[in-house]
Coordinates of C-alpha atoms and ligand atoms in Angstrom, one line a residue:
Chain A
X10 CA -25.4 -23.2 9.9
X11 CA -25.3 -21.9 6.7
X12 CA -21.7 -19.9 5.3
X13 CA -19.1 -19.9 3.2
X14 CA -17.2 -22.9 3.2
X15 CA -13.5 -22.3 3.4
X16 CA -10.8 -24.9 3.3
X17 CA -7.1 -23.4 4.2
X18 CA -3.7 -24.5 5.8
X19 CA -2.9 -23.2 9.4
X20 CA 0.6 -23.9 10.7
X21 CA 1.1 -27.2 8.7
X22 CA -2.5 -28.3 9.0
X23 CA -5.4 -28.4 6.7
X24 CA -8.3 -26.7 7.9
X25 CA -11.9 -26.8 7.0
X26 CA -14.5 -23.8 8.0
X27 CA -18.2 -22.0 7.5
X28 CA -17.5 -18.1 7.7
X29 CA -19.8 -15.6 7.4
X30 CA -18.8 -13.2 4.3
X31 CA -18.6 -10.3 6.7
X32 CA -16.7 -12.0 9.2
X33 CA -12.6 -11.2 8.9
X34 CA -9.4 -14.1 9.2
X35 CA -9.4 -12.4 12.9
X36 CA -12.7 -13.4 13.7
X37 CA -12.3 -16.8 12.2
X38 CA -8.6 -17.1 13.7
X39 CA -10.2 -16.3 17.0
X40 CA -13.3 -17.4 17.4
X41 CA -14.2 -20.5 15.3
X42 CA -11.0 -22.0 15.6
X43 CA -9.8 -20.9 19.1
X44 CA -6.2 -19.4 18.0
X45 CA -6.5 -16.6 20.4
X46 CA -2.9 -15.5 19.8
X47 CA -3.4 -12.9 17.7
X48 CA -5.3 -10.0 19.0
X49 CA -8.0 -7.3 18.2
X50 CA -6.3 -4.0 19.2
X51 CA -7.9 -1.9 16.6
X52 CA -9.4 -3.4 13.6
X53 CA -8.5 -1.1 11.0
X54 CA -5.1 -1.9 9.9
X55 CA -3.0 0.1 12.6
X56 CA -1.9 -1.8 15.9
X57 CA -0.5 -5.1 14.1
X58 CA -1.9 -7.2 17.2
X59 CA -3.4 -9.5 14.4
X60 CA -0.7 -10.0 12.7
X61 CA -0.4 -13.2 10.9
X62 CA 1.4 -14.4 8.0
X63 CA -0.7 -15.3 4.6
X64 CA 0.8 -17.1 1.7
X65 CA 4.1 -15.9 3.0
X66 CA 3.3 -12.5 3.7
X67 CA 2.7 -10.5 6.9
X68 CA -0.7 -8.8 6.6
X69 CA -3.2 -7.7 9.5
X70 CA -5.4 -10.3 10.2
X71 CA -8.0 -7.6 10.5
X72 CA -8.1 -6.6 7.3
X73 CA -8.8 -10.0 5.6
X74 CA -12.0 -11.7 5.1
X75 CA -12.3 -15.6 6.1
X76 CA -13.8 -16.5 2.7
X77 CA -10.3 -14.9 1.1
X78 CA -8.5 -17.7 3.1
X79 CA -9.8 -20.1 0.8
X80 CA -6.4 -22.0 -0.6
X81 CA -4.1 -20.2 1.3
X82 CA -1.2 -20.8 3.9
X83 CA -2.0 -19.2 6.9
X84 CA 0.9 -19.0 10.0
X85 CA -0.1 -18.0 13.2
X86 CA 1.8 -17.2 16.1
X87 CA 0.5 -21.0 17.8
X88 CA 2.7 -22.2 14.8
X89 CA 5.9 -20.7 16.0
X90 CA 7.7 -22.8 18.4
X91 CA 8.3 -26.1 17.6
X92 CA 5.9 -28.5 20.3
X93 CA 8.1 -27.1 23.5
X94 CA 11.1 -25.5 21.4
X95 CA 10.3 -22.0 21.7
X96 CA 11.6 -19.7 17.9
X97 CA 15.0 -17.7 18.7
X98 CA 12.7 -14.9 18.4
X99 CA 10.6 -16.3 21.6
X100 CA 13.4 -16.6 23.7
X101 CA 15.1 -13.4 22.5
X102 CA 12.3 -11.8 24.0
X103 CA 11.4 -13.4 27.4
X104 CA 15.5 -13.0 27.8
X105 CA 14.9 -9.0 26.9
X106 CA 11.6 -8.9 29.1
X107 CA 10.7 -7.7 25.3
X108 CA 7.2 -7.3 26.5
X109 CA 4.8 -6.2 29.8
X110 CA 1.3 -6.7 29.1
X111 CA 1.8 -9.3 25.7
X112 CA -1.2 -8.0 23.7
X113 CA 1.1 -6.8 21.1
X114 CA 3.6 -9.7 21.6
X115 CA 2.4 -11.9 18.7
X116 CA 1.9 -9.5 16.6
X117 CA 5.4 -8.3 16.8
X118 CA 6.7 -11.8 16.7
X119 CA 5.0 -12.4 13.5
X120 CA 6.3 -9.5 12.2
X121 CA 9.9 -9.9 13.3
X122 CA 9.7 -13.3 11.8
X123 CA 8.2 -11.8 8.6
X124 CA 11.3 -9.8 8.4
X125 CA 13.7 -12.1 9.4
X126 CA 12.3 -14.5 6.7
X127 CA 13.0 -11.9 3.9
X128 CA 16.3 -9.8 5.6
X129 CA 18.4 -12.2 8.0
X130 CA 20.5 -9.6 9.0
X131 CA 18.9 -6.0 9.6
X132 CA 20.0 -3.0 10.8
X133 CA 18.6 -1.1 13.4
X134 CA 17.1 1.1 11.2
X135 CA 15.6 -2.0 9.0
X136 CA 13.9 -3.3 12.0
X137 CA 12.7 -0.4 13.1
X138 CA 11.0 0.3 9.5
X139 CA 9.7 -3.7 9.4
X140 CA 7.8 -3.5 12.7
X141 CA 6.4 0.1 12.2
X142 CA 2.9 -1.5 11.8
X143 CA 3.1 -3.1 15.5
X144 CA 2.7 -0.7 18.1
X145 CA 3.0 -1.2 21.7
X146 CA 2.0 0.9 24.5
X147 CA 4.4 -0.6 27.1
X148 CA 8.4 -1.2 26.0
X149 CA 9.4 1.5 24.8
X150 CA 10.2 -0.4 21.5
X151 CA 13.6 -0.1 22.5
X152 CA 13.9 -3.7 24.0
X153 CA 12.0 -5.3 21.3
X154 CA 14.4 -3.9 18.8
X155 CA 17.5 -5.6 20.6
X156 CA 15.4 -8.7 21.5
X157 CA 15.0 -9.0 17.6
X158 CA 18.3 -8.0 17.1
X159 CA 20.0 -10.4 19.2
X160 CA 17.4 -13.2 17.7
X161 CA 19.0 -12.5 14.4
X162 CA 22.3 -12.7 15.3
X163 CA 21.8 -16.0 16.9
X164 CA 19.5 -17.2 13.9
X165 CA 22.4 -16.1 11.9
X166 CA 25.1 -18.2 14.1
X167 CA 26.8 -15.9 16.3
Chain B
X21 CA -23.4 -9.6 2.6
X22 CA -22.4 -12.1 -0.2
X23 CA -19.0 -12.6 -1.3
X24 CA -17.8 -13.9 -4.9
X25 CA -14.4 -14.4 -6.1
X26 CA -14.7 -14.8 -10.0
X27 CA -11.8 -16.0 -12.2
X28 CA -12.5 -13.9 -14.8
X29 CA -13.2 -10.1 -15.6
X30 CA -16.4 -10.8 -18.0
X31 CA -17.9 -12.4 -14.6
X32 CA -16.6 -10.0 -12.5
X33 CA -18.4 -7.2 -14.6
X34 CA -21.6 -9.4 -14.9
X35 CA -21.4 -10.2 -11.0
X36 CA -21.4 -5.9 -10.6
X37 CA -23.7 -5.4 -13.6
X38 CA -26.4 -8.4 -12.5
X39 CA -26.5 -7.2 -8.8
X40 CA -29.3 -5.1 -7.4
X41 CA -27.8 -3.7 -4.4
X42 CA -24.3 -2.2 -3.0
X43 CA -21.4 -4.2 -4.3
X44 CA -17.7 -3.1 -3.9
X45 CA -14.2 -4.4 -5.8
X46 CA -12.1 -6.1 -3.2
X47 CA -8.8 -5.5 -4.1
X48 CA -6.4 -5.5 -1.2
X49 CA -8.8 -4.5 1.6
X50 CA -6.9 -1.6 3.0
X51 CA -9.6 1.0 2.1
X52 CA -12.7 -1.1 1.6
X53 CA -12.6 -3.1 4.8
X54 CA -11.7 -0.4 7.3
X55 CA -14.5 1.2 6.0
X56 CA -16.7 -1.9 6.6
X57 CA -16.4 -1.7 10.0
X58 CA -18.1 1.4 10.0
X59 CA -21.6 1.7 11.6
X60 CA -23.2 3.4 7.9
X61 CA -21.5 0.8 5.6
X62 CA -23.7 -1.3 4.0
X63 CA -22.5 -3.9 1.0
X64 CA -24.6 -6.5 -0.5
X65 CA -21.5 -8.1 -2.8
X66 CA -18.2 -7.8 -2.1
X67 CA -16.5 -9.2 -5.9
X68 CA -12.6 -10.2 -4.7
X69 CA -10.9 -9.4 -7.9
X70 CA -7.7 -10.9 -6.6
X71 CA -8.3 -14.5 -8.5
X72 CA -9.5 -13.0 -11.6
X73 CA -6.9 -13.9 -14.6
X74 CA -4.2 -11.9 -15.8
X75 CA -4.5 -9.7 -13.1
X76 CA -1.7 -10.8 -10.4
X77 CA 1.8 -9.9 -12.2
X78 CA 3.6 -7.2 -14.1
X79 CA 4.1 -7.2 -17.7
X80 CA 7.1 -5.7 -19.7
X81 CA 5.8 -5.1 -23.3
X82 CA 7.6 -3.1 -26.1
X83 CA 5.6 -0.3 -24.6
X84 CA 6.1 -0.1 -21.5
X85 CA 4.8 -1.5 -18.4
X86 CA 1.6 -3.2 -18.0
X87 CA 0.9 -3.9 -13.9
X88 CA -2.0 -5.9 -13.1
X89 CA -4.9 -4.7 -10.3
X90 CA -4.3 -7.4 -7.9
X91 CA -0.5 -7.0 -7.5
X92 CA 0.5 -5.8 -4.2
X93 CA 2.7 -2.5 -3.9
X94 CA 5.0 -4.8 -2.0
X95 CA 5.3 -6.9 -5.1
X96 CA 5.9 -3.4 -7.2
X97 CA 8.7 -3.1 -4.4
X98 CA 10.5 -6.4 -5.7
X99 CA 10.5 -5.6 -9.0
X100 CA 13.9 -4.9 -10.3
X101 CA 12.7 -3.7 -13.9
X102 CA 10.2 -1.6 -13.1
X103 CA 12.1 0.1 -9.9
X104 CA 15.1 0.8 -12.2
X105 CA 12.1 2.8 -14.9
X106 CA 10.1 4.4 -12.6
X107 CA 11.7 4.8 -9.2
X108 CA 9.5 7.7 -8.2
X109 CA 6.5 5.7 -9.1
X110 CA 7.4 2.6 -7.0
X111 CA 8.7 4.5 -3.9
X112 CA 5.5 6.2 -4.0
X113 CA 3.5 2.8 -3.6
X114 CA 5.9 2.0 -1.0
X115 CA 5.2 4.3 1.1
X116 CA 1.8 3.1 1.7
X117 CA 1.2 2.1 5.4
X118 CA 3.3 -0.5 7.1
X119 CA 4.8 -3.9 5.9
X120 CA 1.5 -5.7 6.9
X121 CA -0.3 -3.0 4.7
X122 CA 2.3 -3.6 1.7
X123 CA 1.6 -7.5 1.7
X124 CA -1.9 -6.2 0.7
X125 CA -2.8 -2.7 -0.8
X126 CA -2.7 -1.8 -4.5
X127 CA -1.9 0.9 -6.9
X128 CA -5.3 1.0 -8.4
X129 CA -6.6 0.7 -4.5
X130 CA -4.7 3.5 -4.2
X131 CA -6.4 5.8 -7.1
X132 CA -10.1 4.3 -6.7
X133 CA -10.5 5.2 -3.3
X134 CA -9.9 8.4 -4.3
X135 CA -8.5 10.1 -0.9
X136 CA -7.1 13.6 -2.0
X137 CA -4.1 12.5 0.0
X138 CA -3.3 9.0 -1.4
X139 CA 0.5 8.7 -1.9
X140 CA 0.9 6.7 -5.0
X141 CA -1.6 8.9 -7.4
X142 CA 0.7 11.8 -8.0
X143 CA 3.3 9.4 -8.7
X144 CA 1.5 8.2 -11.0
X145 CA 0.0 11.1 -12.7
X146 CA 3.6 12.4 -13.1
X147 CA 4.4 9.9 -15.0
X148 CA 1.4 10.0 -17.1
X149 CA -0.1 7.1 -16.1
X150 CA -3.1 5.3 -17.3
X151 CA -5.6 2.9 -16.5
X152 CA -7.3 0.2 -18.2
X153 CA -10.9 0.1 -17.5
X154 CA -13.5 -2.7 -18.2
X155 CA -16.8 -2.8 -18.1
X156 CA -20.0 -4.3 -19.7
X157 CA -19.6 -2.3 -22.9
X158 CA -15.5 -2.6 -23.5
X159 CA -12.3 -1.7 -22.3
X160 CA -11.5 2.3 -22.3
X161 CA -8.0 3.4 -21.1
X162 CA -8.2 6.7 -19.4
X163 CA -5.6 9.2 -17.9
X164 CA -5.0 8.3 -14.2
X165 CA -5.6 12.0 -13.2
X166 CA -9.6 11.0 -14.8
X167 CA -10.4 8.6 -12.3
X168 CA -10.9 10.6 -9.1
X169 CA -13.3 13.2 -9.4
X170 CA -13.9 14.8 -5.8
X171 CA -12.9 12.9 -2.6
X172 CA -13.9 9.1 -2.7
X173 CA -15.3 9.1 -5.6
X174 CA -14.3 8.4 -8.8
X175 CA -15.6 8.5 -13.0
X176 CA -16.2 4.6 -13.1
X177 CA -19.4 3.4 -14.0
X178 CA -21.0 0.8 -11.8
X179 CA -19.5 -2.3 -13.2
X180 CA -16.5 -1.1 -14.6
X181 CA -12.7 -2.4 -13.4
X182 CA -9.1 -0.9 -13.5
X183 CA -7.8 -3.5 -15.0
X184 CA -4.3 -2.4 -14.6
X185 CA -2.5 0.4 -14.9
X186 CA 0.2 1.3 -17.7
X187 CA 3.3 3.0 -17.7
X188 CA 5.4 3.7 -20.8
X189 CA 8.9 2.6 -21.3
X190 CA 11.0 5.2 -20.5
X191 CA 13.0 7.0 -23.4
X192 CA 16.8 7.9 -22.1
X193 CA 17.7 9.8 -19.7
X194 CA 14.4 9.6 -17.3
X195 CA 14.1 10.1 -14.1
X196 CA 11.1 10.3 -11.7
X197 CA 10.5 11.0 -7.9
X198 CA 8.2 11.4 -5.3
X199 CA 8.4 12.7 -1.7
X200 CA 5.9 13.1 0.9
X201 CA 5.7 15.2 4.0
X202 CA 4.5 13.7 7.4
X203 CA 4.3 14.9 10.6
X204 CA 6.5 11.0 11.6
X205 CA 8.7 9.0 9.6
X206 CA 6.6 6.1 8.7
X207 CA 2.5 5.3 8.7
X208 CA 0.9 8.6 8.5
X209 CA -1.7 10.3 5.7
X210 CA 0.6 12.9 3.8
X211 CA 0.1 16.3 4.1
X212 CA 1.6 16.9 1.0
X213 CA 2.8 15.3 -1.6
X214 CA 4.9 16.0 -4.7
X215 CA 5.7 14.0 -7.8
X216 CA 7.8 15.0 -10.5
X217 CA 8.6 13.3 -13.6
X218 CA 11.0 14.6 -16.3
X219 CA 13.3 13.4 -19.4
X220 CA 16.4 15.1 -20.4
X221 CA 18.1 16.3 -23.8
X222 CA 21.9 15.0 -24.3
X223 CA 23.3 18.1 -23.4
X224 CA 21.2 17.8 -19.6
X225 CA 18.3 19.8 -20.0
X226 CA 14.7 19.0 -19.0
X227 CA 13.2 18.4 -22.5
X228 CA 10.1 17.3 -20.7
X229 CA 8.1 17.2 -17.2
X230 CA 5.3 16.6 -15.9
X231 CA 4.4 17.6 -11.6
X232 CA 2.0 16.6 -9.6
X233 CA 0.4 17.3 -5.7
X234 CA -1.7 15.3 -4.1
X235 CA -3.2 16.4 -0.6
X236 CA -3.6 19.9 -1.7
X237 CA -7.2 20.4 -3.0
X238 CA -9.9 17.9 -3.6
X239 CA -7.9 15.8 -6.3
X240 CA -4.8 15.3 -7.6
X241 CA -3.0 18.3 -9.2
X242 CA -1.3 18.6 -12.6
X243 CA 0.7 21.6 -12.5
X244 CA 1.7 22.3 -15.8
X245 CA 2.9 25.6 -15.5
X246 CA 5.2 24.3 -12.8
X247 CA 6.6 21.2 -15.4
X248 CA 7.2 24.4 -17.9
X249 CA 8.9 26.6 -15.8
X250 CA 11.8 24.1 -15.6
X251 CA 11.6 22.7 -19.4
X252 CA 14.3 24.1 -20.9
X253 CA 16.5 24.4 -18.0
X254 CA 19.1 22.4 -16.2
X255 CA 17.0 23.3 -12.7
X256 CA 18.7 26.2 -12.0
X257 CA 18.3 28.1 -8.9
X258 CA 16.2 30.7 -10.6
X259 CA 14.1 27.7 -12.4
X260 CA 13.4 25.7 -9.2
X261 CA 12.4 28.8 -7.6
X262 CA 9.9 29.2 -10.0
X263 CA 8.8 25.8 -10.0
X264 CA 8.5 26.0 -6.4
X265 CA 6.1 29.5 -6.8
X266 CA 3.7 27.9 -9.1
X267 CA 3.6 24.8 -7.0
X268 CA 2.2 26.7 -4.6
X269 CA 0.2 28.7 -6.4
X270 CA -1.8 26.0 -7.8
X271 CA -2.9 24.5 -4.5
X272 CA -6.0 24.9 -2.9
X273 CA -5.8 23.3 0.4
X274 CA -7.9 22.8 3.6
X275 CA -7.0 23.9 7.2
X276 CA -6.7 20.7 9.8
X277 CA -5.0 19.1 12.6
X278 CA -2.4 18.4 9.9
X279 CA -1.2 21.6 8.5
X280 CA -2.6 24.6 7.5
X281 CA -3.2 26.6 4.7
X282 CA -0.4 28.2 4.0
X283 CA 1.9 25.6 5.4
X284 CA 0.3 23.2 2.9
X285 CA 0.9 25.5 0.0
X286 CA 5.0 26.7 1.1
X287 CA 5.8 22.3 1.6
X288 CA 4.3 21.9 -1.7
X289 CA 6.9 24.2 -3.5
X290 CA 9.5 22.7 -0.9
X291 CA 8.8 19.2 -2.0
X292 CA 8.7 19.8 -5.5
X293 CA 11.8 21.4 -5.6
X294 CA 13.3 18.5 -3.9
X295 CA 11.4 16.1 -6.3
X296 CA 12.7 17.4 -9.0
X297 CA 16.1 17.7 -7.8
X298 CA 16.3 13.8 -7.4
X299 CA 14.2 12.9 -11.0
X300 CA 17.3 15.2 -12.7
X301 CA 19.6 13.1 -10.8
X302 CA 17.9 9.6 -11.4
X303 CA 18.4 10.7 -14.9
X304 CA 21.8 11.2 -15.4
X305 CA 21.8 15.2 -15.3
X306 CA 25.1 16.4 -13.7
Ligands
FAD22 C1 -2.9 1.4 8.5 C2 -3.1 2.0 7.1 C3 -2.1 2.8 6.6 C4 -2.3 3.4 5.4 N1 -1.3 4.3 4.9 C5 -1.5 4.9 3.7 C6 -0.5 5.7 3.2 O1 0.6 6.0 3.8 N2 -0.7 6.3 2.0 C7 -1.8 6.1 1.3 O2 -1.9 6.6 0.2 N3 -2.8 5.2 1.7 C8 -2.6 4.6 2.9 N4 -3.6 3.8 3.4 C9 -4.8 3.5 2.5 C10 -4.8 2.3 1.7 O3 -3.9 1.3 2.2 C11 -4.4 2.6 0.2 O4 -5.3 3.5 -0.3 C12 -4.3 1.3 -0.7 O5 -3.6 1.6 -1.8 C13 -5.7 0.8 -1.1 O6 -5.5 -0.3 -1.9 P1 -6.3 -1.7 -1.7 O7 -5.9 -2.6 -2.8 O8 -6.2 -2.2 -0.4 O9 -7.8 -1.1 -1.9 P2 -9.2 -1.7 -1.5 O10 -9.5 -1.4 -0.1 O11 -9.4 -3.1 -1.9 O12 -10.2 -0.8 -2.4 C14 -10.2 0.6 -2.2 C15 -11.4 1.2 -3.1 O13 -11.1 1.1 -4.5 C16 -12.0 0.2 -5.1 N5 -11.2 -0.6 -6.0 C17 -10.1 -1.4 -5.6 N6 -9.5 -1.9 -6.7 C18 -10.3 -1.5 -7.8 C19 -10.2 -1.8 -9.2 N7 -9.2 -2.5 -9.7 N8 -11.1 -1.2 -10.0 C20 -12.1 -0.4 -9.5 N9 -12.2 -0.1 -8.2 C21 -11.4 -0.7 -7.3 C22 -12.7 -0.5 -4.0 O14 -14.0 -0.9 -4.3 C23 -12.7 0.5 -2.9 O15 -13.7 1.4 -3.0 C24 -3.4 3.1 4.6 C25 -4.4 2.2 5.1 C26 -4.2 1.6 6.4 C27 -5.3 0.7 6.9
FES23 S1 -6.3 -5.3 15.1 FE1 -5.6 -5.6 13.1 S2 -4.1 -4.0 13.0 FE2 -5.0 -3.6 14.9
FES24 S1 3.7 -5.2 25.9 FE1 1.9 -4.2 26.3 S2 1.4 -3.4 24.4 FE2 3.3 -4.2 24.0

């Protein structure tokens, strides 16, 4: 098959791919290399289901070509809990039934992770701003707000 | 489609000049690849500018500020020198979309996709912003307010680049702001939007201003009947009334789901009052 060759770095490990130049990080995530953890909810930019984290930044998945993976450092949501040590964040969540259906669950851990990275210790208000580009049509948001919240405060230790 | 990713601006250009068919300027994607997925789009290059050099940082020069096309308005966010200068200008570009968009969008994104209601332009025309353009023949610099001519679409030629965009260094006693109005608090296309930008004498009066709307008529707005109506005041009452009545006066506006008419044109003298109010402050007046 003809493409563009692409070699990158997903969670820790060097990766090698043919993309099409049409086809987005989502597509490739998904369906060349099988990391069906983040989701399609919209494709244009809005849902944050595809959320991954590129070079050290949270960005929709969606909204990134494959080719423009070339070099990078990609994390995915398969790179979050360490073999069968799940993140705080993971736990925080099952422990605050955080989620219903889960098709916006790794998008919203990425994104909590992404602002946990740059702001250990947000206020309400912080996290609500930080995770304004994830929506989910189940919680409420309300339980994913003190699921991150209580992740933080563990992560920060206490 | 065939995607290139050139280090330099010369091959950019000649990459845009040499092809035959549709090619588009990646810069963050925001725009350009939500639009891809539509049914009608059709691209036969797609030049990333994001590797090209001397594009990916912000430059403080004796004049001013010199930011690069490929920086990120979450990058603009984390710069403590250019926040301090031009806080209007840099809260403007943070405003656009959510964290994931911020990782990824642009300024000059922002001002070549040319949506009447894009947040950072007015910012940026308010405080007489320019942009470097490149092309096959040279490198122009133009007014902002000169690159978007009617909605989506702008006065480039076909192979020409914003190379960055310039803002001066800021002479005491500056101050600049920009407020938006949306029906929610966060990821939503402004309905209206107000930049002002002003300096102040020692004694606290506007010495100079510059306003700006966006979302109110097919392009960005200069108003400078509004900027003069407060020179020479310390924004008054009576003055920001007036600066208010001219705001709305100079907009012409579409109805939609979004606001009407005349809502559009009474938030637009709302807003710019407001603005204006918190430029005077970030400058020091009492
Ligand atoms: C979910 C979501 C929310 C959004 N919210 C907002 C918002 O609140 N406010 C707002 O104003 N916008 C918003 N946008 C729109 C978009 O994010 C902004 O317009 C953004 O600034 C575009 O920048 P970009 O770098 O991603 O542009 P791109 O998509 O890369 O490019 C946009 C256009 O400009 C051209 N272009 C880009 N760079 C250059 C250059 N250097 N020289 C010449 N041409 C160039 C491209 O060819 C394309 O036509 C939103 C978009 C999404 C998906
Ligand atoms: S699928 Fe990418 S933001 Fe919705
Ligand atoms: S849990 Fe169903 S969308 Fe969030």
């Amino acid at each position: 098959m003809s493409g563009i060759a692409v070699s990158t770095t997903i969670n820790g490990d060097e990766v090698e791919y043919l993309c099409q130049a049409e086809e987005t990080l989502l597509d490739v995530l998904r369906d060349r290399l099988g990391l069906t953890g983040a989701k399609e909810g919209c494709g244009t930019g809005d849902c944050g289901a595809c959320s991954v984290i590129l070079d050290g930044r949270l960005v929709c998945s969606c909204l990134v070509l494959g080719a423009e993976a070339q070099g990078a450092r990609v994390e995915t949501i398969e790179g979050m809990a360490q073999g069968d040590t799940l993140h705080p964040l993971q736990t925080k969540f099952l422990e605050h039934a955080a989620l219903q259906c889960g098709v916006c669950t790794p998008g919203f851990l990425m994104a909590a992770k992404a602002l946990l990275d740059a702001n250990p210790d947000p206020t309400e208000e912080e996290i609500r701003f930080g995770l304004a580009g994830n929506l989910c049509r189940c919680t409420g948001y309300d339980k994913i707000v003190r699921a991150v919240q209580d992740a933080a405060r563990e992560m920060n230790g206490g | 489609m065939q995607y290139e990713r050139p280090g330099t601006l010369q091959d950019a250009s000649r990459l845009l000049v040499e092809t035959q068919g549709t090619a588009f300027i990646l810069a963050g994607g925001t725009d350009l690849l939500v639009r891809s997925k539509s049914d009608d789009f059709e691209a036969d290059l797609v030049v990333d500018i994001k590797s090209v050099d001397g594009l990916e940082d912000v430059r403080e020069t004796a004049a001013g500020f010199t930011i690069g096309a490929a920086v990120s308005c979450a990058e603009l966010g984390a710069h403590a020198e250019l926040k301090a200068a031009w806080p209007g200008v840099v809260e403007a570009a943070n405003l656009i979309g959510s964290a994931q968009i911020q990782s990824r969008c642009t300024i000059a994104g922002n001002l070549c996709n040319a949506s009447p209601a894009a947040d950072s332009v007015p910012a940026l025309v308010a405080a007489g912003a320019r942009a470097v353009v490149t092309g096959p023949d040279g490198t122009r610099t133009i007014p902002v307010e000169d690159v978007p001519v009617a909605p989506g679409e702008t006065s480039l030629g076909k192979a020409e680049i914003i190379a960055a965009i310039e803002l001066d260094k800021r002479p005491p006693r500056s101050g600049d702001a920009y407020l938006r109005f949306i029906p929610r608090t966060e990821m939503d296309i402004a309905v209206v939007g107000a930049g002002v930008n002003l300096t102040l004498d020692e004694a606290g009066t506007v010495k100079s201003a510059r306003v700006a709307l966006g979302a109110v008529a097919p392009t960005v707005v200069l108003v400078d009947e509004a900027a003069d109506a407060i020179v020479g005041t310390k924004l008054e009452d009576a003055a920001l009334e007036k600066l208010a009545e001219l705001c709305s006066a100079a907009c012409r506006p579409i109805d939609d789901k979004r606001g009407t008419v005349d809502f559009r044109k009474k938030v637009a003298g709302v807003l710019a009052r407001r603005a204006a109010r918190i430029a005077y402050d970030r400058a020091g007046g009492a």
